[in-house]
DNA sequence: CGTGCAAAGTTGGATTTCACAACCCAGTGG
DNA sequence: CCACTGGGTTGTGAAATCCAACTTTGCACG
């Protein structure tokens, strides 16, 4: 996407998952839907665009396309490790939408194994403290191309 | 964006910040850049699209547009609470890009106040345990419209 | 046999969005 | 007077998206 602009992994990540429908397709796949028709129905994406996005995600290594039936040939989409690693991003995005965009109660609720309704929080993996603006400084920034 | 499809705060969130360049503009603003020209240069977005995105983000309450000079009138873009709340999402996205997309070392590195280079981790706000696929179950899902 | 259905797309054409360069306006500095 | 800066807007053409219809392979029903 961004040939010019700051060299940055956010831009690189968005080149893979930043297009329209990519993240919604991944949401459905991480919810357990693996079939084209079901993903199309549950996201609302048009079938041609969805096919293109799934191809991109397979090419990027986020999904694999697995044949689950030989005659007629039928395929399903399974998340790779990279795909499963997007789950926290989707949960954070959902939580942000719940708080600042969606009117009314959250449409989707997750239960954590500890028993509580899940509210994701981002912490420093090293010390476990929540990440706040004040506790953060940029050591090195990507150059602007 | 998604009139049809599952009712979901991820879709709602993407309607606000899911368009091309929105998140990259927010990245620059959260890095401290507040001026149109600087944001345009550092993201690589074309000026017309950037102006449209900033208007959308102001209308959605993610940014405010503040006049910092009267003659000639000049404006800067300041994140609101909702805007600052996107920081964890951007950090997670950056970390994902570092791991699975960007070749070579991470272009941008953040230092946490604990002294370590920041690697964000998403935990359950209630119990503090990392969020994994296994520890998670959907209690309620949004209906498909 | 003929009809209907399902899954996983592909195709054609209209609409919308995006990119790029050029332009505008107000003030500032030389 | 001239160039330059900041914060945009305008026009044109290219690209992406939307939507409905069609295709292919096979199964099940009557």
XYZ file of C-alpha atoms (C1' of nucleotides) in Angstrom:
350
model
C 0.000 0.000 0.000
C 2.360 2.631 1.269
C 5.311 2.848 -1.104
C 6.067 6.270 0.261
C 5.687 7.249 3.873
C 7.274 5.986 7.030
C 8.717 2.491 6.914
C 6.649 0.769 9.536
C 5.250 -2.640 10.379
C 1.803 -1.125 10.837
C 1.821 -0.208 7.146
C 3.179 -3.669 6.288
C 0.473 -5.332 8.369
C -2.235 -3.221 6.754
C -0.985 -4.229 3.315
C -2.014 -7.774 4.262
C -5.111 -7.339 6.416
C -6.062 -3.703 5.884
C -8.296 -4.065 2.867
C -12.031 -3.984 3.130
C -13.534 -7.288 4.323
C -10.213 -8.953 5.174
C -10.610 -8.593 8.913
C -14.314 -9.467 8.831
C -13.522 -12.638 6.897
C -10.863 -13.452 9.478
C -13.345 -12.796 12.267
C -15.644 -15.462 10.850
C -12.812 -17.898 10.267
C -11.568 -17.438 13.831
C -15.148 -17.951 15.003
C -14.953 -21.347 13.336
C -16.594 -20.738 9.968
C -14.400 -22.265 7.312
C -16.575 -22.282 4.219
C -16.815 -19.725 1.471
C -20.594 -19.449 1.419
C -20.867 -19.122 5.173
C -18.140 -16.472 5.333
C -19.833 -14.568 2.527
C -23.213 -14.692 4.270
C -21.913 -13.738 7.706
C -19.719 -10.871 6.570
C -21.963 -9.458 3.844
C -19.016 -9.204 1.437
C -19.669 -9.736 -2.249
C -18.464 -13.089 -3.466
C -15.903 -11.826 -5.977
C -14.225 -9.516 -3.474
C -14.271 -12.206 -0.824
C -12.591 -14.649 -3.210
C -9.905 -12.060 -3.946
C -9.329 -11.320 -0.242
C -9.091 -14.981 0.683
C -6.526 -15.474 -2.088
C -4.492 -12.554 -0.715
C -4.653 -13.950 2.804
C -3.604 -17.400 1.632
C -0.725 -15.904 -0.362
C 0.363 -13.927 2.710
C 0.390 -17.052 4.870
C -2.476 -16.025 7.134
C -4.782 -18.783 5.930
C -4.410 -22.097 4.173
C -6.869 -23.434 1.647
C -7.511 -27.084 2.364
C -9.476 -29.482 0.193
C -11.959 -31.317 2.389
C -13.792 -33.192 -0.344
C -12.505 -34.607 -3.617
C -15.688 -35.063 -5.700
C -16.798 -32.374 -6.234
C -13.679 -30.476 -5.095
C -14.525 -28.363 -2.071
C -12.190 -26.206 -0.032
C -12.112 -24.705 3.422
C -10.033 -21.916 4.901
C -8.004 -22.659 8.010
C -6.020 -20.062 9.960
C -2.250 -20.508 10.215
C -0.261 -19.449 13.259
C -0.114 -15.933 11.789
C -3.891 -16.004 11.429
C -4.463 -17.161 14.983
C -2.098 -14.412 16.161
C -4.627 -11.875 14.881
C -7.168 -12.897 17.521
C -5.889 -10.326 20.085
C -6.108 -7.572 17.490
C -9.699 -8.484 16.680
C -10.613 -8.632 20.371
C -9.079 -5.213 20.983
C -10.857 -3.826 17.958
C -14.147 -5.272 19.169
C -13.662 -3.807 22.606
C -12.856 -0.402 21.128
C -15.951 -0.575 18.933
C -18.070 -1.583 21.941
C -16.816 1.413 23.896
C -16.663 4.166 21.317
C -18.799 3.275 18.304
C -21.585 0.754 18.835
C -24.765 2.099 20.421
C -26.304 -0.054 23.082
C -24.911 -3.245 24.594
C -22.056 -5.166 22.930
C -23.480 -7.433 20.218
C -20.868 -10.089 20.923
C -19.629 -11.208 24.334
C -16.728 -13.567 25.059
C -16.227 -15.527 28.233
C -12.706 -16.108 29.485
C -11.748 -19.377 31.173
C -11.426 -17.477 34.468
C -15.194 -17.019 34.450
C -15.399 -13.322 33.658
C -16.725 -11.699 30.493
C -13.624 -10.900 28.512
C -12.270 -7.378 28.394
C -8.890 -7.410 26.697
C -6.074 -5.329 28.092
C -2.697 -4.758 26.521
C 0.269 -5.154 28.822
C 4.038 -5.161 28.464
C 5.032 -8.812 28.005
C 8.165 -8.229 30.086
C 6.783 -6.644 33.250
C 3.052 -7.276 32.895
C 2.108 -3.640 33.498
C -0.649 -2.115 31.341
C 0.642 -0.084 28.435
C -0.135 3.621 28.747
C 0.944 6.597 26.699
C 3.131 7.948 29.479
C 5.024 4.718 30.004
C 6.039 4.544 26.385
C 8.805 6.087 24.315
C 9.933 5.468 20.785
C 13.505 4.189 20.741
C 13.786 4.056 17.004
C 11.400 5.154 14.297
C 11.282 3.933 10.738
C 12.576 6.458 8.189
C 10.170 8.301 5.914
C 10.764 7.133 2.369
C -19.761 -0.417 5.733
C -21.453 -3.698 6.482
C -25.195 -3.173 6.226
C -25.614 -6.895 5.853
C -23.581 -9.430 7.717
C -23.141 -10.124 11.390
C -23.916 -7.290 13.749
C -20.587 -6.798 15.418
C -18.483 -4.087 16.986
C -15.536 -5.110 14.814
C -17.550 -4.076 11.770
C -18.640 -0.884 13.542
C -15.041 -0.090 14.466
C -13.869 -0.702 10.913
C -16.519 1.678 9.608
C -14.655 4.404 11.516
C -10.994 3.429 11.240
C -10.997 0.712 8.570
C -10.598 2.835 5.484
C -7.296 3.210 3.723
C -4.911 5.634 5.460
C -7.040 6.161 8.584
C -4.853 4.061 10.841
C -1.640 5.380 9.359
C -2.814 8.943 9.962
C -3.654 7.974 13.532
C -0.227 6.398 13.918
C 1.412 9.718 13.078
C -0.933 11.676 15.319
C -0.256 9.327 18.223
C 3.469 9.704 17.499
C 2.950 13.404 18.089
C 2.558 14.800 14.586
C -0.419 17.113 14.571
C -0.118 18.994 11.278
C -1.692 18.202 7.963
C 1.454 18.542 5.866
C 3.523 16.451 8.217
C 0.896 13.715 8.406
C 0.621 13.723 4.620
C 4.391 13.437 4.204
C 4.900 10.736 6.818
C 2.042 8.506 5.713
C 2.361 8.982 1.956
C -1.390 9.532 1.629
C -2.626 11.914 -1.044
C -3.770 15.218 0.370
C -7.377 15.005 -0.752
C -7.901 11.549 0.730
C -6.118 12.543 3.905
C -8.387 15.570 4.288
C -11.435 13.312 3.856
C -10.142 10.763 6.398
C -9.343 13.409 8.983
C -12.845 14.827 8.567
C -14.327 11.351 9.117
C -12.207 10.814 12.209
C -13.180 14.203 13.628
C -16.864 13.489 12.931
C -16.538 10.104 14.664
C -15.020 11.696 17.755
C -11.587 10.109 17.391
C -9.811 13.406 16.747
C -10.517 17.069 17.338
C -9.486 19.836 14.985
C -8.059 22.706 16.951
C -7.107 26.104 15.620
C -3.645 26.974 16.863
C -3.166 30.201 14.931
C -5.686 32.850 13.960
C -3.998 34.709 11.076
C -3.711 32.840 8.833
C -6.024 30.168 10.265
C -4.061 26.995 10.942
C -5.347 23.802 12.486
C -3.929 20.796 14.245
C -5.397 17.373 14.929
C -5.461 16.160 18.514
C -6.545 12.669 19.579
C -9.556 12.370 21.893
C -9.878 9.681 24.540
C -11.259 7.378 21.835
C -8.225 8.169 19.702
C -5.773 7.482 22.507
C -7.589 4.198 23.166
C -6.457 3.021 19.719
C -2.820 2.958 20.812
C -2.974 -0.701 22.006
C -4.495 -1.735 18.691
C -1.723 -0.014 16.757
C 0.934 -1.579 18.981
C -0.553 -5.039 18.497
C -0.775 -4.466 14.775
C 2.835 -3.335 14.683
C 3.953 -6.376 16.642
C 2.019 -8.673 14.307
C 3.575 -6.978 11.282
C 7.039 -7.297 12.838
C 6.532 -11.016 13.375
C 4.709 -12.120 10.277
C 5.107 -9.555 7.503
C 8.132 -7.265 7.722
C 11.425 -8.751 6.572
C 14.410 -7.992 8.743
C 14.450 -6.210 12.085
C 11.455 -4.146 13.296
C 11.636 -0.646 11.770
C 10.153 0.896 14.911
C 10.981 -0.020 18.500
C 9.231 1.211 21.655
C 10.715 1.231 25.111
C 8.442 0.582 28.068
C 8.943 2.384 31.374
C 10.082 -0.935 32.913
C 13.192 -0.735 30.757
C 12.425 -3.490 28.263
C 11.715 -3.117 24.557
C 7.949 -3.258 24.332
C 6.228 -6.400 23.193
C 2.510 -6.030 23.711
C 0.523 -8.922 25.097
C -3.239 -9.124 25.400
C -4.535 -10.371 28.738
C -7.919 -10.742 30.394
C -8.462 -7.538 32.380
C -10.151 -9.554 35.140
C -7.603 -12.274 35.873
C -4.530 -11.013 34.044
C -3.957 -14.277 32.189
C -2.935 -14.102 28.512
C -5.793 -14.580 26.114
C -5.528 -17.780 24.109
C -7.925 -19.460 21.739
C -8.565 -22.326 24.140
C -9.438 -20.101 27.080
C -12.092 -18.305 25.115
C -15.715 -19.018 24.285
C -18.385 -16.899 22.683
C -21.261 -16.333 25.095
C -23.367 -14.389 22.672
C -22.851 -13.637 19.001
C -24.380 -10.811 17.041
C -27.138 -11.898 14.652
C -26.504 -11.997 10.912
C -28.640 -9.351 9.268
C -35.291 -38.802 -16.438
C -35.966 -33.942 -15.016
C -35.875 -30.679 -11.272
C -33.974 -28.630 -7.450
C -30.231 -27.775 -4.365
C -25.544 -26.946 -2.583
C -20.680 -25.354 -2.657
C -17.233 -22.560 -4.495
C -16.344 -19.713 -7.098
C -16.227 -16.556 -12.045
C -18.008 -13.048 -15.238
C -19.949 -8.548 -16.933
C -21.287 -4.035 -16.195
C -22.436 -0.030 -13.260
C -20.920 2.642 -9.440
C -17.640 4.454 -6.067
C -13.334 5.350 -4.414
C -8.592 6.524 -4.979
C -4.360 8.613 -6.810
C -1.904 12.405 -8.764
C -0.981 16.802 -10.100
C -2.456 21.327 -10.248
C -4.535 25.097 -8.197
C -6.200 28.452 -4.419
C -5.818 31.566 -0.492
C -3.635 33.940 3.389
C 0.230 35.376 5.417
C 5.641 35.790 5.895
C 10.409 36.630 4.732
C 13.804 38.627 1.457
C 7.838 41.787 -6.353
C 8.807 36.894 -5.699
C 9.038 32.633 -3.527
C 7.548 29.783 0.248
C 4.558 27.599 3.911
C 0.271 25.568 5.680
C -4.060 23.656 4.840
C -6.577 22.439 2.061
C -9.967 21.945 -2.884
C -10.648 20.700 -7.826
C -10.379 17.967 -12.086
C -9.245 13.947 -14.483
C -8.265 9.243 -15.135
C -7.246 4.670 -13.117
C -8.488 1.178 -9.925
C -11.417 -1.130 -6.660
C -16.026 -2.439 -5.276
C -20.842 -3.845 -5.648
C -24.468 -6.662 -7.505
C -26.730 -10.026 -9.990
C -26.345 -13.758 -12.917
C -23.936 -17.704 -14.500
C -20.910 -22.015 -14.209
C -19.459 -26.570 -12.673
C -19.768 -30.994 -10.208
C -22.293 -33.892 -7.767
C -26.407 -35.507 -4.741
C -31.332 -36.300 -3.640
C -36.111 -36.405 -4.712
C -40.293 -37.780 -7.365
